[in-house]
Amino acid sequence: MIETNVKENFLDLFYHEIRDKELEKGNKLNAFVLKIKNNGFAYDELVESLSNQLYKFALSRNEIKTLEKEKKYGTLISRAKAKLRHYTSNEGELGEILLYCLLESHLISPKILTKLELKTNSNDYVKGADGVHLLEVSSTEYQLILGESKLNADIKSGIYAAFDSVNKFIKDQAKATFEIALVNSQLVKEAFDEDLYNFLKKIIIPSAKEDSIYLDYSFGIFLGYEIEVTPKEMKLPNSEFRRVIRDKSKKAIEDVIESFNFQIKKTEFDGYCFNIYLIPFTEIEKKRKEIIQQITQ
């Protein structure tokens, strides 16, 4: 089995406000809040951490291994940065990177493929899931997790948009077939040797004749949402500010739990599992551009 690139200590950046909240049909929701210091989110620390993870997200394991063997560390970073769209027109790649980090560090689901890997330049558009990860449920049961990320100031709008995208993916059999074919074609880039390649192929394209490996498709959803910080709150003592903002962030999610359940209960989602992650931002439109700009500097 492939090891994850993003280790559990990535989560040290966040307060884990809602832990494995059980939703309809046994699905799970986790909500994180970025560390708060000096009455603001520690975006500088997030930028530093994401910068360190970027090449692992944007490049295949084999490409990374080759460049590391040749000690071309600068090339690793420059190739990864070159694949990101310019921050002024970058609408979704921050969400994709955060979902990748959370699926690897929290769910312990290694990346098989990301859209960014397939781009040859920053202006390419690659359709399909934001990323594909593999979750080992048991020694014989696996889930291929298809990623969907949305950053939306209004949390309810983000929920609707994410589940609408998932629904379209499920209904479009051609898209699903394309995605699996794409994963299969890229497997060799994530496997270091033939044994690992054959193992992954056996999992991802199991034979019903063997009846020993079972694979189901599931979805990983990341939602970034906006919370407002008032001038009055900014003047609070540090400890009081932390409490207020953490409570506000948690309540924003608790208020929409039924919206998640409403979506999950729809018959079109029967048989599918969801792992849902949420992180709040201040001035989300501005911040996501600033973060991408700083990552690619």
Coordinates of N, CA and C in Angstrom, one line a residue, residues 112-258:
I112 N -3.8 8.9 -5.3 CA -3.5 8.2 -6.5 C -3.3 9.1 -7.7
L113 N -4.1 10.2 -7.7 CA -4.0 11.1 -8.8 C -4.6 12.4 -8.4
T114 N -4.1 13.5 -8.9 CA -4.7 14.8 -8.8 C -4.8 15.5 -10.2
K115 N -5.7 16.4 -10.4 CA -5.8 17.1 -11.7 C -4.6 17.8 -12.0
L116 N -3.9 18.4 -11.0 CA -2.8 19.2 -11.2 C -1.6 18.4 -11.8
E117 N -1.5 17.1 -11.5 CA -0.5 16.3 -12.0 C -0.6 16.2 -13.6
L118 N -1.8 16.3 -14.1 CA -2.0 16.1 -15.5 C -1.8 17.3 -16.3
K119 N -1.7 18.5 -15.7 CA -1.5 19.7 -16.4 C -0.1 19.9 -16.9
T120 N 0.0 20.3 -18.1 CA 1.4 20.6 -18.6 C 1.8 22.0 -18.5
N121 N 0.7 22.9 -18.3 CA 1.0 24.3 -18.0 C -0.2 24.8 -17.1
S122 N 0.0 26.0 -16.6 CA -1.0 26.6 -15.6 C -2.3 26.8 -16.3
N123 N -2.4 27.0 -17.6 CA -3.7 27.3 -18.2 C -4.5 26.1 -18.7
D124 N -3.9 24.9 -18.5 CA -4.7 23.7 -18.9 C -5.9 23.6 -18.0
Y125 N -6.9 23.0 -18.6 CA -8.1 22.6 -17.9 C -8.3 21.1 -17.9
V126 N -8.4 20.5 -16.8 CA -8.5 19.0 -16.7 C -9.8 18.7 -16.0
K127 N -10.7 18.0 -16.7 CA -12.0 17.7 -16.2 C -11.9 16.5 -15.2
G128 N -13.0 16.3 -14.5 CA -13.1 15.1 -13.6 C -12.9 15.6 -12.1
A129 N -12.8 14.6 -11.3 CA -12.6 14.8 -9.8 C -11.4 15.7 -9.6
D130 N -11.4 16.4 -8.5 CA -10.3 17.3 -8.1 C -9.1 16.4 -7.8
G131 N -9.3 15.2 -7.2 CA -8.3 14.3 -6.9 C -8.9 12.9 -6.6
V132 N -8.0 11.9 -6.7 CA -8.5 10.5 -6.4 C -7.6 9.9 -5.3
H133 N -8.2 9.4 -4.3 CA -7.4 8.8 -3.2 C -7.9 7.4 -2.9
L134 N -7.1 6.6 -2.2 CA -7.4 5.2 -1.9 C -7.5 5.1 -0.4
L135 N -8.6 4.6 0.0 CA -8.9 4.3 1.5 C -9.0 2.8 1.7
E136 N -8.1 2.3 2.6 CA -8.2 0.9 3.0 C -9.2 0.7 4.1
V137 N -10.4 0.1 3.8 CA -11.4 -0.1 4.9 C -11.0 -1.4 5.7
S138 N -10.6 -2.4 5.0 CA -10.1 -3.6 5.6 C -9.1 -4.2 4.6
S139 N -8.6 -5.4 4.9 CA -7.6 -6.0 4.0 C -8.2 -6.5 2.6
T140 N -9.5 -6.5 2.6 CA -10.2 -6.9 1.3 C -11.2 -5.9 0.8
E141 N -11.4 -4.8 1.6 CA -12.3 -3.7 1.1 C -11.6 -2.4 1.0
Y142 N -11.8 -1.7 -0.1 CA -11.2 -0.4 -0.4 C -12.2 0.5 -0.9
Q143 N -12.0 1.8 -0.8 CA -12.8 2.8 -1.4 C -11.9 3.7 -2.2
L144 N -12.3 4.0 -3.4 CA -11.7 5.0 -4.3 C -12.4 6.3 -4.1
I145 N -11.7 7.3 -3.4 CA -12.3 8.5 -3.0 C -12.1 9.6 -4.1
L146 N -13.2 10.1 -4.6 CA -13.2 11.1 -5.6 C -13.4 12.5 -4.9
G147 N -12.5 13.4 -5.2 CA -12.5 14.7 -4.4 C -13.4 15.7 -5.1
E148 N -14.0 16.5 -4.3 CA -14.8 17.7 -4.8 C -14.6 18.8 -3.7
S149 N -14.1 20.0 -4.2 CA -13.9 21.1 -3.3 C -14.6 22.3 -3.8
K150 N -15.1 23.1 -2.8 CA -15.8 24.4 -3.1 C -15.4 25.4 -2.1
L151 N -15.0 26.6 -2.5 CA -14.8 27.7 -1.6 C -15.9 28.7 -1.9
N152 N -16.8 28.9 -0.9 CA -18.0 29.8 -1.2 C -18.2 30.6 0.1
A153 N -18.4 31.9 0.0 CA -18.7 32.7 1.2 C -19.9 32.2 1.9
D154 N -20.9 31.8 1.2 CA -22.2 31.3 1.8 C -22.1 29.8 2.0
I155 N -22.1 29.3 3.2 CA -21.9 27.8 3.4 C -23.0 27.0 2.8
K156 N -24.2 27.5 2.8 CA -25.3 26.7 2.2 C -25.2 26.6 0.7
S157 N -24.7 27.7 0.1 CA -24.5 27.6 -1.4 C -23.4 26.7 -1.7
G158 N -22.4 26.6 -0.9 CA -21.3 25.7 -1.1 C -21.7 24.3 -1.0
I159 N -22.6 24.0 0.0 CA -23.1 22.6 0.1 C -23.9 22.2 -1.1
Y160 N -24.8 23.1 -1.6 CA -25.6 22.8 -2.8 C -24.7 22.6 -4.0
A161 N -23.7 23.4 -4.2 CA -22.8 23.3 -5.3 C -22.0 22.0 -5.3
A162 N -21.5 21.7 -4.1 CA -20.7 20.4 -4.0 C -21.5 19.2 -4.3
F163 N -22.7 19.1 -3.7 CA -23.5 17.9 -4.0 C -24.1 17.9 -5.4
D164 N -24.3 19.0 -6.0 CA -24.7 19.1 -7.3 C -23.6 18.5 -8.3
S165 N -22.4 18.9 -8.0 CA -21.3 18.4 -8.8 C -21.2 16.8 -8.6
V166 N -21.3 16.4 -7.4 CA -21.2 14.9 -7.2 C -22.4 14.2 -7.9
N167 N -23.6 14.8 -7.8 CA -24.7 14.2 -8.5 C -24.5 14.1 -10.0
K168 N -24.0 15.1 -10.6 CA -23.7 15.1 -12.0 C -22.7 14.0 -12.4
F169 N -21.7 13.9 -11.5 CA -20.6 12.9 -11.8 C -21.3 11.5 -11.7
I170 N -22.1 11.2 -10.7 CA -22.7 9.9 -10.6 C -23.6 9.6 -11.8
K171 N -24.3 10.6 -12.3 CA -25.3 10.4 -13.4 C -24.5 10.2 -14.7
D172 N -23.4 10.8 -14.8 CA -22.6 10.7 -16.1 C -21.7 9.5 -16.1
Q173 N -22.2 8.4 -16.6 CA -21.4 7.2 -16.6 C -20.2 7.3 -17.4
A174 N -20.3 8.1 -18.5 CA -19.1 8.3 -19.4 C -18.0 9.0 -18.6
K175 N -18.4 10.0 -17.8 CA -17.4 10.7 -16.9 C -16.7 9.7 -15.9
A176 N -17.6 8.9 -15.3 CA -17.1 7.9 -14.3 C -16.1 6.9 -15.0
T177 N -16.5 6.4 -16.1 CA -15.6 5.5 -16.9 C -14.3 6.2 -17.2
F178 N -14.4 7.4 -17.7 CA -13.2 8.2 -18.0 C -12.3 8.3 -16.8
E179 N -12.9 8.6 -15.7 CA -12.1 8.8 -14.5 C -11.3 7.6 -14.1
I180 N -12.0 6.4 -14.1 CA -11.3 5.2 -13.7 C -10.2 4.8 -14.8
A181 N -10.5 5.0 -16.0 CA -9.5 4.8 -17.1 C -8.3 5.7 -16.9
L182 N -8.6 6.9 -16.5 CA -7.5 7.9 -16.2 C -6.6 7.4 -15.1
V183 N -7.3 7.0 -14.0 CA -6.5 6.5 -12.8 C -5.7 5.3 -13.2
N184 N -6.3 4.4 -14.0 CA -5.5 3.2 -14.4 C -4.3 3.6 -15.2
S185 N -4.5 4.5 -16.1 CA -3.4 4.9 -17.0 C -2.2 5.6 -16.2
Q186 N -2.6 6.2 -15.0 CA -1.6 6.9 -14.3 C -0.9 6.1 -13.1
L187 N -1.4 4.9 -12.9 CA -1.0 4.1 -11.8 C 0.5 3.9 -11.8
V188 N 1.1 3.7 -12.9 CA 2.6 3.4 -12.9 C 3.4 4.6 -12.4
K189 N 2.8 5.8 -12.5 CA 3.5 7.0 -12.0 C 3.5 7.1 -10.4
E190 N 2.6 6.3 -9.8 CA 2.5 6.4 -8.4 C 3.1 5.1 -7.7
A191 N 3.4 4.1 -8.6 CA 4.0 2.9 -8.0 C 5.5 2.9 -8.3
F192 N 6.3 2.6 -7.2 CA 7.7 2.6 -7.4 C 8.3 1.3 -8.0
D193 N 7.5 0.2 -7.9 CA 8.0 -1.0 -8.5 C 6.8 -1.8 -9.0
E194 N 7.2 -2.9 -9.7 CA 6.1 -3.7 -10.4 C 5.2 -4.4 -9.4
D195 N 5.7 -4.8 -8.3 CA 4.8 -5.4 -7.3 C 3.7 -4.5 -6.8
L196 N 4.2 -3.2 -6.5 CA 3.2 -2.2 -6.0 C 2.2 -1.9 -7.1
Y197 N 2.7 -1.8 -8.3 CA 1.8 -1.5 -9.5 C 0.7 -2.5 -9.6
N198 N 1.1 -3.8 -9.6 CA 0.2 -4.9 -9.7 C -0.8 -4.9 -8.5
F199 N -0.3 -4.6 -7.3 CA -1.2 -4.6 -6.2 C -2.2 -3.5 -6.3
L200 N -1.8 -2.3 -6.7 CA -2.8 -1.2 -6.9 C -3.8 -1.5 -8.0
K201 N -3.3 -2.1 -9.1 CA -4.2 -2.4 -10.2 C -5.2 -3.4 -9.8
K202 N -4.8 -4.4 -9.0 CA -5.7 -5.4 -8.5 C -6.8 -4.8 -7.6
I203 N -6.5 -3.8 -6.9 CA -7.4 -3.1 -6.0 C -8.4 -2.3 -6.9
I204 N -7.8 -1.5 -7.8 CA -8.6 -0.5 -8.5 C -9.4 -1.1 -9.6
I205 N -9.0 -2.2 -10.2 CA -9.8 -2.9 -11.2 C -9.9 -4.3 -10.7
P206 N -10.7 -4.6 -9.7 CA -10.7 -6.0 -9.2 C -11.5 -6.9 -10.1
S207 N -11.2 -8.1 -10.1 CA -12.0 -9.1 -10.8 C -13.0 -9.8 -10.0
A208 N -14.2 -9.8 -10.5 CA -15.3 -10.5 -9.8 C -15.1 -12.0 -9.6
K209 N -14.3 -12.5 -10.6 CA -14.0 -13.9 -10.5 C -13.2 -14.3 -9.3
E210 N -12.3 -13.4 -8.9 CA -11.4 -13.7 -7.8 C -12.2 -13.6 -6.4
D211 N -13.1 -12.7 -6.4 CA -14.0 -12.5 -5.2 C -13.1 -12.3 -3.9
S212 N -12.0 -11.6 -4.0 CA -11.2 -11.4 -2.9 C -11.0 -9.9 -2.5
I213 N -11.1 -9.1 -3.5 CA -10.9 -7.6 -3.3 C -12.2 -6.9 -3.7
Y214 N -12.7 -6.0 -2.9 CA -13.9 -5.3 -3.1 C -13.6 -3.8 -3.2
L215 N -14.1 -3.1 -4.2 CA -13.8 -1.7 -4.4 C -15.1 -0.9 -4.6
D216 N -15.3 0.1 -3.8 CA -16.5 1.0 -3.9 C -16.0 2.4 -4.1
Y217 N -16.8 3.2 -4.8 CA -16.5 4.6 -5.0 C -17.1 5.4 -3.9
S218 N -16.4 6.4 -3.4 CA -16.9 7.3 -2.4 C -16.4 8.7 -2.7
F219 N -16.9 9.7 -1.9 CA -16.5 11.1 -2.2 C -15.9 11.8 -1.0
G220 N -14.9 12.6 -1.2 CA -14.4 13.5 -0.2 C -14.7 14.9 -0.6
I221 N -15.4 15.6 0.3 CA -15.8 17.0 0.0 C -15.1 17.9 0.9
F222 N -14.6 19.0 0.4 CA -14.0 20.1 1.2 C -14.8 21.3 0.9
L223 N -15.3 22.0 1.9 CA -16.0 23.3 1.8 C -15.2 24.3 2.6
G224 N -14.8 25.4 1.9 CA -14.3 26.6 2.6 C -15.4 27.6 2.7
Y225 N -15.7 28.2 3.8 CA -16.8 29.1 4.0 C -16.3 30.4 4.7
E226 N -17.1 31.4 4.7 CA -16.7 32.7 5.2 C -17.4 33.0 6.5
I227 N -16.6 33.5 7.5 CA -17.2 34.0 8.7 C -16.7 35.5 8.8
E228 N -17.6 36.3 9.3 CA -17.3 37.8 9.5 C -16.7 38.0 10.9
V229 N -15.7 38.8 10.9 CA -15.1 39.3 12.1 C -15.4 40.8 12.2
T230 N -16.1 41.2 13.2 CA -16.5 42.6 13.4 C -15.4 43.4 14.0
P231 N -15.5 44.7 13.8 CA -14.5 45.6 14.5 C -14.5 45.5 16.0
K232 N -15.7 45.3 16.5 CA -15.8 45.1 18.0 C -15.0 43.8 18.4
E233 N -15.2 42.7 17.7 CA -14.5 41.5 18.0 C -13.0 41.6 17.9
M234 N -12.5 42.4 16.9 CA -11.1 42.6 16.8 C -10.5 43.3 18.0
K235 N -11.2 44.0 18.8 CA -10.7 44.7 20.0 C -10.7 43.8 21.2
L236 N -11.2 42.6 21.1 CA -11.3 41.7 22.2 C -9.9 41.2 22.7
P237 N -9.7 40.9 24.0 CA -8.5 40.3 24.4 C -8.3 39.0 23.6
N238 N -7.0 38.6 23.4 CA -6.7 37.4 22.6 C -7.5 36.2 22.9
S239 N -7.5 35.8 24.2 CA -8.2 34.6 24.6 C -9.7 34.7 24.3
E240 N -10.3 35.8 24.5 CA -11.7 36.0 24.3 C -12.0 36.0 22.8
F241 N -11.1 36.6 22.0 CA -11.3 36.6 20.5 C -11.3 35.1 20.0
R242 N -10.3 34.3 20.5 CA -10.2 32.9 20.1 C -11.5 32.2 20.4
R243 N -12.0 32.4 21.6 CA -13.3 31.7 22.0 C -14.4 32.1 21.1
V244 N -14.6 33.4 20.9 CA -15.7 33.9 20.1 C -15.7 33.4 18.6
I245 N -14.5 33.5 18.0 CA -14.4 33.1 16.6 C -14.5 31.6 16.5
R246 N -14.0 30.8 17.4 CA -14.1 29.3 17.3 C -15.6 29.0 17.5
D247 N -16.3 29.6 18.5 CA -17.7 29.3 18.7 C -18.5 29.7 17.4
K248 N -18.2 30.9 16.8 CA -18.9 31.3 15.7 C -18.7 30.4 14.5
S249 N -17.5 29.9 14.3 CA -17.2 29.0 13.2 C -18.0 27.7 13.4
K250 N -18.0 27.2 14.6 CA -18.7 25.9 14.9 C -20.2 26.0 14.7
K251 N -20.7 27.2 15.2 CA -22.2 27.4 15.1 C -22.6 27.5 13.6
A252 N -21.8 28.1 12.8 CA -22.1 28.2 11.4 C -22.3 26.8 10.7
I253 N -21.6 25.8 11.2 CA -21.7 24.5 10.7 C -22.9 23.8 11.3
E254 N -23.0 23.9 12.6 CA -24.2 23.3 13.3 C -25.5 23.7 12.7
D255 N -25.5 25.0 12.3 CA -26.8 25.5 11.7 C -27.1 24.9 10.3
V256 N -26.1 24.2 9.7 CA -26.4 23.7 8.4 C -26.3 22.1 8.3
I257 N -26.2 21.5 9.5 CA -26.1 20.0 9.5 C -27.3 19.4 8.8
E258 N -28.5 19.9 9.0 CA -29.6 19.4 8.3 C -29.6 19.6 6.8

